[in-house]
mmCIF file of C-alpha atoms in Angstrom:
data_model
loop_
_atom_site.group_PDB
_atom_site.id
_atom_site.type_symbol
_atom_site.label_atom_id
_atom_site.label_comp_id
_atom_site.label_asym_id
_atom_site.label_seq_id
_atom_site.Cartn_x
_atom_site.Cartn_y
_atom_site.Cartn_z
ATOM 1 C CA UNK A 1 3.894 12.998 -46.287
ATOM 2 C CA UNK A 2 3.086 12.331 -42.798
ATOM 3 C CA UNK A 3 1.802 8.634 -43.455
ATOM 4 C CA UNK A 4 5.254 8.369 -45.339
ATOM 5 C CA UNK A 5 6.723 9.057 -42.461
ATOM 6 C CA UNK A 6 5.036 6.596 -40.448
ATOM 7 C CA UNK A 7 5.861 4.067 -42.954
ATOM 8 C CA UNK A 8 9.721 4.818 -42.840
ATOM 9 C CA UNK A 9 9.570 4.828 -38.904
ATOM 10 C CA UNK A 10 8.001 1.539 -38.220
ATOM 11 C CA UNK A 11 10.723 -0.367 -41.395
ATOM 12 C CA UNK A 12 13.671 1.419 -39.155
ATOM 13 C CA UNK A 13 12.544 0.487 -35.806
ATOM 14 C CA UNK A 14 11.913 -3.014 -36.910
ATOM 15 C CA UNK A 15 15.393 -3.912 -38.812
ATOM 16 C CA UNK A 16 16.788 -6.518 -36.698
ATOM 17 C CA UNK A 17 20.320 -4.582 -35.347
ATOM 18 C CA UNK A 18 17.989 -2.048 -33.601
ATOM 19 C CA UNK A 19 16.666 -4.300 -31.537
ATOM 20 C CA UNK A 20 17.868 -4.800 -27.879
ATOM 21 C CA UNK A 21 19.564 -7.925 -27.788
ATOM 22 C CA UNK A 22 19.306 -10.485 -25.009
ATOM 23 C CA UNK A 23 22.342 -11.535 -22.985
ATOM 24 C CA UNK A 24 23.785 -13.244 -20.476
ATOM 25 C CA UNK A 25 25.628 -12.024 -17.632
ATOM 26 C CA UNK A 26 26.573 -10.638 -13.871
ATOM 27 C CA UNK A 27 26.263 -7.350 -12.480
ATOM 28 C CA UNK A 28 27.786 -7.041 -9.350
ATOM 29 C CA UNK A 29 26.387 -4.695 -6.228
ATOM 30 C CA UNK A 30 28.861 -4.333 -2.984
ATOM 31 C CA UNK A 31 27.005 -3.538 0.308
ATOM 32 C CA UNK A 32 28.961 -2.512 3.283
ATOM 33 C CA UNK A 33 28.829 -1.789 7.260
ATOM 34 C CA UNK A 34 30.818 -1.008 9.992
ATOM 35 C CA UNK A 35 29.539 -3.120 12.994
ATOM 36 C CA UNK A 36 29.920 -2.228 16.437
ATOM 37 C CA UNK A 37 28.140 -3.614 20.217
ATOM 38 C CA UNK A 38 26.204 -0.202 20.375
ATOM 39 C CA UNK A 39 24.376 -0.734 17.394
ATOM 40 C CA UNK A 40 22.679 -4.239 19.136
ATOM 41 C CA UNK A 41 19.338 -3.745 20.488
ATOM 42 C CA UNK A 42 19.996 -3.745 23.474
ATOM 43 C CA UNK A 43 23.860 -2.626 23.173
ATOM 44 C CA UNK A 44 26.256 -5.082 23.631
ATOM 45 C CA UNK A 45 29.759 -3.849 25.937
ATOM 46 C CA UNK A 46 32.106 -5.935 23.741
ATOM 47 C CA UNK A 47 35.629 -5.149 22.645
ATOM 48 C CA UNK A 48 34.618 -7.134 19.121
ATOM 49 C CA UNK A 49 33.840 -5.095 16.108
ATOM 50 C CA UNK A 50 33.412 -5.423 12.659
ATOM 51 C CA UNK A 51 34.016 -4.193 8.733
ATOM 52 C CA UNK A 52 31.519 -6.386 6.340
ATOM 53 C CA UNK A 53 31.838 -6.424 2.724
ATOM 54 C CA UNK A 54 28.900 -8.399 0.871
ATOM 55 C CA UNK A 55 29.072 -9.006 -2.668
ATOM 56 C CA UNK A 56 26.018 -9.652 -4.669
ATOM 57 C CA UNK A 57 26.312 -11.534 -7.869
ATOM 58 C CA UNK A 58 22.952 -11.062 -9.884
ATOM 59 C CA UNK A 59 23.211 -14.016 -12.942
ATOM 60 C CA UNK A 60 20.875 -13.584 -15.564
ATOM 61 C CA UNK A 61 20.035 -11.284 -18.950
ATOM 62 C CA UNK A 62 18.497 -7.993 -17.857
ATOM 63 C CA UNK A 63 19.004 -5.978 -21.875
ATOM 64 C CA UNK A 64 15.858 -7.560 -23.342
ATOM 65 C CA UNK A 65 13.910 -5.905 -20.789
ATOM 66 C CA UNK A 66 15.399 -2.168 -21.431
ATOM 67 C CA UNK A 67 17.438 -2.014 -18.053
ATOM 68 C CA UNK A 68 21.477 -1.834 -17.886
ATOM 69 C CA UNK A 69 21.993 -1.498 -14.379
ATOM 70 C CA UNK A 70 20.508 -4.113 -11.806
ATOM 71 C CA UNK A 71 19.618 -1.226 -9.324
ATOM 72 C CA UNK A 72 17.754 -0.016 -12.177
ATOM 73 C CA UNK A 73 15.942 -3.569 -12.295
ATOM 74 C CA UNK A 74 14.227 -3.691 -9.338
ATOM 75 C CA UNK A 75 10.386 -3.289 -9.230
ATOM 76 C CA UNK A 76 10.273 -3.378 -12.700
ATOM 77 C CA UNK A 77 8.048 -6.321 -13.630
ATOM 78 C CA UNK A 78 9.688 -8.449 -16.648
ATOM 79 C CA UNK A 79 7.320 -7.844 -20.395
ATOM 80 C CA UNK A 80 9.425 -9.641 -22.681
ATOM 81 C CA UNK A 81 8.112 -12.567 -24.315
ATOM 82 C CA UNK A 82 10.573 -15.373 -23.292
ATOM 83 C CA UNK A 83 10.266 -14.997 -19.459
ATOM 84 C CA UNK A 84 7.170 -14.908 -17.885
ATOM 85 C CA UNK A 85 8.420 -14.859 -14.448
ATOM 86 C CA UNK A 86 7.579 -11.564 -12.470
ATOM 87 C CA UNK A 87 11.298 -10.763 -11.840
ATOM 88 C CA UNK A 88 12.770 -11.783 -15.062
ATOM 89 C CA UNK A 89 15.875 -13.392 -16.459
ATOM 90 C CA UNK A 90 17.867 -13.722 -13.397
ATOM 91 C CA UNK A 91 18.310 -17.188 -12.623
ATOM 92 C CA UNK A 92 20.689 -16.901 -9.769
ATOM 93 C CA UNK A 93 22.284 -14.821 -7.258
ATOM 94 C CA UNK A 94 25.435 -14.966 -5.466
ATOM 95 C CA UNK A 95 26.508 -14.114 -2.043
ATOM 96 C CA UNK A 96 29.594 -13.170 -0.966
ATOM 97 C CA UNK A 97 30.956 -12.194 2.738
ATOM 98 C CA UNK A 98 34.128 -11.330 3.847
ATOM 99 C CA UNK A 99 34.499 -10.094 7.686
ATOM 100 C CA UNK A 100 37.544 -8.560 8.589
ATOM 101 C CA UNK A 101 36.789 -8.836 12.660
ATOM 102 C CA UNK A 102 38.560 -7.876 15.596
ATOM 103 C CA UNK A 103 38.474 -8.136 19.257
ATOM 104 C CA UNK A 104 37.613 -11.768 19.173
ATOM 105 C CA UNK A 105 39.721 -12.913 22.366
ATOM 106 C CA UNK A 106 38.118 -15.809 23.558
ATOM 107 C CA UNK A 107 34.983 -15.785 21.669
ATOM 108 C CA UNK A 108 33.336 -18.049 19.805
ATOM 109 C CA UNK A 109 32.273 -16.921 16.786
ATOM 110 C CA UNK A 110 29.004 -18.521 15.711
ATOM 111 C CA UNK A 111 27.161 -16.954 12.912
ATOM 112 C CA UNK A 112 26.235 -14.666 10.757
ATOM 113 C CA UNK A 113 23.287 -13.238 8.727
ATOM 114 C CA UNK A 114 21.317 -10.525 6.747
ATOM 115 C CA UNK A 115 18.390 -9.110 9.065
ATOM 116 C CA UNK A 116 15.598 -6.682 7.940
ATOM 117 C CA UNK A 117 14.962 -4.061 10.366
ATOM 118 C CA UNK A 118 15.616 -0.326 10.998
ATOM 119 C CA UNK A 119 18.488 0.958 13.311
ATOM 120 C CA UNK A 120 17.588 0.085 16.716
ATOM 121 C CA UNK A 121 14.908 -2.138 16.062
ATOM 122 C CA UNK A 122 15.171 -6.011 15.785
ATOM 123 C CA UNK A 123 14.186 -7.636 12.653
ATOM 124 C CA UNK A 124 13.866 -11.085 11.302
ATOM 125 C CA UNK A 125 16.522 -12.656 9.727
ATOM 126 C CA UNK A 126 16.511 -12.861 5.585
ATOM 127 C CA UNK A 127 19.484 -14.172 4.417
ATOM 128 C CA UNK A 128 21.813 -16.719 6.420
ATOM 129 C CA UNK A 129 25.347 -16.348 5.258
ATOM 130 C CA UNK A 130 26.306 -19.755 6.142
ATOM 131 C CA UNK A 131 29.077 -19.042 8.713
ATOM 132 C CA UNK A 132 30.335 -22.247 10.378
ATOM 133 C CA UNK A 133 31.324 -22.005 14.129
ATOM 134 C CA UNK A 134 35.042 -21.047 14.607
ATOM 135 C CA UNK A 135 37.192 -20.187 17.413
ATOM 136 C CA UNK A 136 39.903 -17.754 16.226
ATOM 137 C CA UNK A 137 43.575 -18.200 17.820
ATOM 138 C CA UNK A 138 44.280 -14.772 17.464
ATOM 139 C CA UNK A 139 42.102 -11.513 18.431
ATOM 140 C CA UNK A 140 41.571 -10.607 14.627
ATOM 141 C CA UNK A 141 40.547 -12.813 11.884
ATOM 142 C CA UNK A 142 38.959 -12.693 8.503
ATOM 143 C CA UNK A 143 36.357 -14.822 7.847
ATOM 144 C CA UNK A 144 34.491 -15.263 4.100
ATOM 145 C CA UNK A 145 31.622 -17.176 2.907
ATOM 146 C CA UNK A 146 29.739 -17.834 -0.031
ATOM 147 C CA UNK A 147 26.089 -18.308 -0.667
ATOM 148 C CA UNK A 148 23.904 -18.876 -3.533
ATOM 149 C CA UNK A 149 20.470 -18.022 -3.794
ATOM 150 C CA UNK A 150 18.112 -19.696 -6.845
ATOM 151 C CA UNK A 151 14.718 -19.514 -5.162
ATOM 152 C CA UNK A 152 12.256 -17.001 -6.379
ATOM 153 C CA UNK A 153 11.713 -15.494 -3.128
ATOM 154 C CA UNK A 154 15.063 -15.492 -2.126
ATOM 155 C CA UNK A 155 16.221 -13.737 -5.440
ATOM 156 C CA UNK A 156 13.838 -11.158 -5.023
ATOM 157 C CA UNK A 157 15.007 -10.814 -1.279
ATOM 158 C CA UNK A 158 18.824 -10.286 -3.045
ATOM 159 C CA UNK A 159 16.659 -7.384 -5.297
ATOM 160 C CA UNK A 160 15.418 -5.903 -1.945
ATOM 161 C CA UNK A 161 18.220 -5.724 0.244
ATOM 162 C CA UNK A 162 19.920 -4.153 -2.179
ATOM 163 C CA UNK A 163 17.466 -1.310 -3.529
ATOM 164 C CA UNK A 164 17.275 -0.178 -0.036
ATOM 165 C CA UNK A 165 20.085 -1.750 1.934
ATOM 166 C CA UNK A 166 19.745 1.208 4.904
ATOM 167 C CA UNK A 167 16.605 -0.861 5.874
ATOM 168 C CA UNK A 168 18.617 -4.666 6.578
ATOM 169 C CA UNK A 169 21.883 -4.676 8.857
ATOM 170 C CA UNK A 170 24.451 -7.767 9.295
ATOM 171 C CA UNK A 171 24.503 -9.024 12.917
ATOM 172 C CA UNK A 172 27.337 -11.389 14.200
ATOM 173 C CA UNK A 173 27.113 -14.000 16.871
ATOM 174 C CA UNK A 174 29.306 -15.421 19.418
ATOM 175 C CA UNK A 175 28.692 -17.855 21.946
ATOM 176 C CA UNK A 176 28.673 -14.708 24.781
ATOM 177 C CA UNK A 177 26.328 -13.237 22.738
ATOM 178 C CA UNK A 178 23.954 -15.233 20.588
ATOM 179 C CA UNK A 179 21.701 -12.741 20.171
ATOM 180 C CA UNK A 180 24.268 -11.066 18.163
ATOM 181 C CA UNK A 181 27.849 -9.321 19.621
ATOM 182 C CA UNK A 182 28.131 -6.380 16.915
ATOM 183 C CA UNK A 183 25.789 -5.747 13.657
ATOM 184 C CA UNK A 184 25.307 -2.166 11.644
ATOM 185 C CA UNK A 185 23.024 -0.757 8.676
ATOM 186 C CA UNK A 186 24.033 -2.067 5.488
ATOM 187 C CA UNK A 187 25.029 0.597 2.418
ATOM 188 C CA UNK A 188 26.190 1.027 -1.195
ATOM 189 C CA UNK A 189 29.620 1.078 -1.326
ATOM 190 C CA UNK A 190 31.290 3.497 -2.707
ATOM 191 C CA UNK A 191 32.945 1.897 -6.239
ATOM 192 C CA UNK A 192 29.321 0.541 -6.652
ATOM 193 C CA UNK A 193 27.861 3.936 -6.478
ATOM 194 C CA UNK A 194 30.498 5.231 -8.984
ATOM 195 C CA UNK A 195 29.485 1.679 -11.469
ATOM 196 C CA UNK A 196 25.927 2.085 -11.003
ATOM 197 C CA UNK A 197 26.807 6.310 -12.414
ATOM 198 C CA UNK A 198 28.893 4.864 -15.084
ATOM 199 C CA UNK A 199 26.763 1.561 -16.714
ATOM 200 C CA UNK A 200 23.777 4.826 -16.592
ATOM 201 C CA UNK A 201 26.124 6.744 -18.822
ATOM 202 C CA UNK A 202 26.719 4.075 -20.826
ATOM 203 C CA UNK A 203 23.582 3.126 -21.588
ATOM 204 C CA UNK A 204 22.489 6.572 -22.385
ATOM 205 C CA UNK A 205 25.324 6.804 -24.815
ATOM 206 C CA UNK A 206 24.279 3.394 -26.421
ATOM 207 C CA UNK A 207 20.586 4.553 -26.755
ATOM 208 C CA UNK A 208 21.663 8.259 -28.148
ATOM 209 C CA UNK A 209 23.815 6.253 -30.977
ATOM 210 C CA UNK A 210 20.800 4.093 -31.746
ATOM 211 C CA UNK A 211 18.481 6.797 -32.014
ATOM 212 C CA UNK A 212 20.967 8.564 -34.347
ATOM 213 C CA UNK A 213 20.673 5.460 -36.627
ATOM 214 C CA UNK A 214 17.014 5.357 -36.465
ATOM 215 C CA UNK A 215 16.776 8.925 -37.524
ATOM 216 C CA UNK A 216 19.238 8.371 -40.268
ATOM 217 C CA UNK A 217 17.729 5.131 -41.251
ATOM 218 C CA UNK A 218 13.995 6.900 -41.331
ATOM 219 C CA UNK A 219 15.393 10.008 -43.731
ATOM 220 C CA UNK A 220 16.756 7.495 -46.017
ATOM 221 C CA UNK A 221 13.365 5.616 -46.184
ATOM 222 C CA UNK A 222 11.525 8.667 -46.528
ATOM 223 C CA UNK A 223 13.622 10.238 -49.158
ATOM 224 C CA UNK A 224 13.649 6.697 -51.166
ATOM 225 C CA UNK A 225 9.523 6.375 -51.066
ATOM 226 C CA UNK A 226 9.534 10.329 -51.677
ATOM 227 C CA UNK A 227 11.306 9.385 -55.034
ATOM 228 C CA UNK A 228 9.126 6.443 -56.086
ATOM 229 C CA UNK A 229 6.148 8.446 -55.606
ATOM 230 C CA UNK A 230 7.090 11.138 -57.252
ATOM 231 C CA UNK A 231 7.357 13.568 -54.131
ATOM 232 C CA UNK A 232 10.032 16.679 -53.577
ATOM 233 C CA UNK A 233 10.877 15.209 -49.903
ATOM 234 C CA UNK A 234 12.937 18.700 -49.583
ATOM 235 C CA UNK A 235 9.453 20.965 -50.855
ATOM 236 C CA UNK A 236 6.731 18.959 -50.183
ATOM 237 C CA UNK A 237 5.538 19.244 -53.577
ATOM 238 C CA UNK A 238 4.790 15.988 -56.164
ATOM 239 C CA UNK A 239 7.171 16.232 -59.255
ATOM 240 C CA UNK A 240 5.471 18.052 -61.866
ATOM 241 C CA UNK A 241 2.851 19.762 -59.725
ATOM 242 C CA UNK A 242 1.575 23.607 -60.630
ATOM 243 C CA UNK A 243 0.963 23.803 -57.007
#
């Protein structure tokens, strides 16, 4: 009975629809901060400060490989067959900044980019987001930029940053302060937290409805080799047996 069994499993898990299918797509991870002067090392007296919202645009197929959720993803070498390469599918990542600043008066606003380094402490910079020197006419202005990232090492800097975003800040630069003017800790954002939650629960429901079709798939295979070799699947006796 038990080697029927086995028989039945392996024909369910191999039909076709149970297997995970590869696709393409984006997943999406916001990072935020609040930047400030007394967050610079040393602290910067400035009236300028800061809200940062990057978007991170992961493009590739991440199902093949068992994980839903790109947070998920992260140190989790790719196994599947058709990519090789030690952080899978994704081909591309996409960065996008928007700063809503303030305080600008007569400032020139110079630059802007991705540092890793823990509060307090300086770090080197890992991702440039490409600002282009500007000179706002008012005191507040809103400035967005776009960057994409296709390198290997770069991608898997996009996979760093955000599995532990508390360890890079974003630090701004104005001519009066190239060193950088205001820059804070970077973290999940809230509606990302709450996606991350919800593609888990998805996925969990999508693999509880696929083992239900194994299981229903394996008592049908069992029951029909149970009939063609003569076996009671429901007493564990062969047809016709004294015993």
């Amino acid at each position: 009975m038990r080697k029927i069994a086995q028989i039945a499993l392996a024909a369910a898990f191999a039909a076709p629809g149970l297997m995970l299918a590869q696709s393409m797509q984006t997943q999406s991870v916001e990072l935020v901060a609040n930047l400030s002067g007394a967050n610079e090392n040393p602290a910067v007296d400035t009236t300028v400060a800061a809200d940062v919202s990057i978007l991170m645009d992961f493009s590739g197929s991440f199902d093949d490989d068992g994980y839903g959720d790109i947070l998920d993803y992260y140190g989790n070498n790719d196994t599947d067959a058709d990519a090789p390469e030690a952080l899978g599918d994704v081909k591309k990542v996409t960065v996008h900044m928007q700063a809503d600043i303030s305080g600008l008066a007569g400032e020139t606003f110079t630059g802007g980019h991705i540092h890793k380094g823990a509060r307090g402490a300086n770090g080197p910079v890992v991702i440039n987001l490409d600002v282009t020197e500007m000179t706002p006419t008012t005191a507040s202005t809103t400035v967005t930029t776009t960057v994409e990232l296709t390198g290997e090492m770069d991608i898997a800097t996009a996979f760093a940053v955000v599995a532990n975003p508390q360890d890079y800040y974003v630090n701004l630069h104005t001519t009066d302060n190239p060193g950088g003017v205001v820059r804070a800790q970077l973290q999940l954002s809230g509606d990302s937290r709450t996606e991350s939650l919800e593609r888990k629960i998805t996925r969990l429901e999508s693999r509880l409805i696929m083992m239900e079709s194994t299981l229903a798939n394996v008592d049908k295979n069992v029951a029909n080799i149970g009939r063609r070799v003569g076996l009671n699947t429901s007493s564990n006796q062969v047809v016709g047996s004294a015993n």
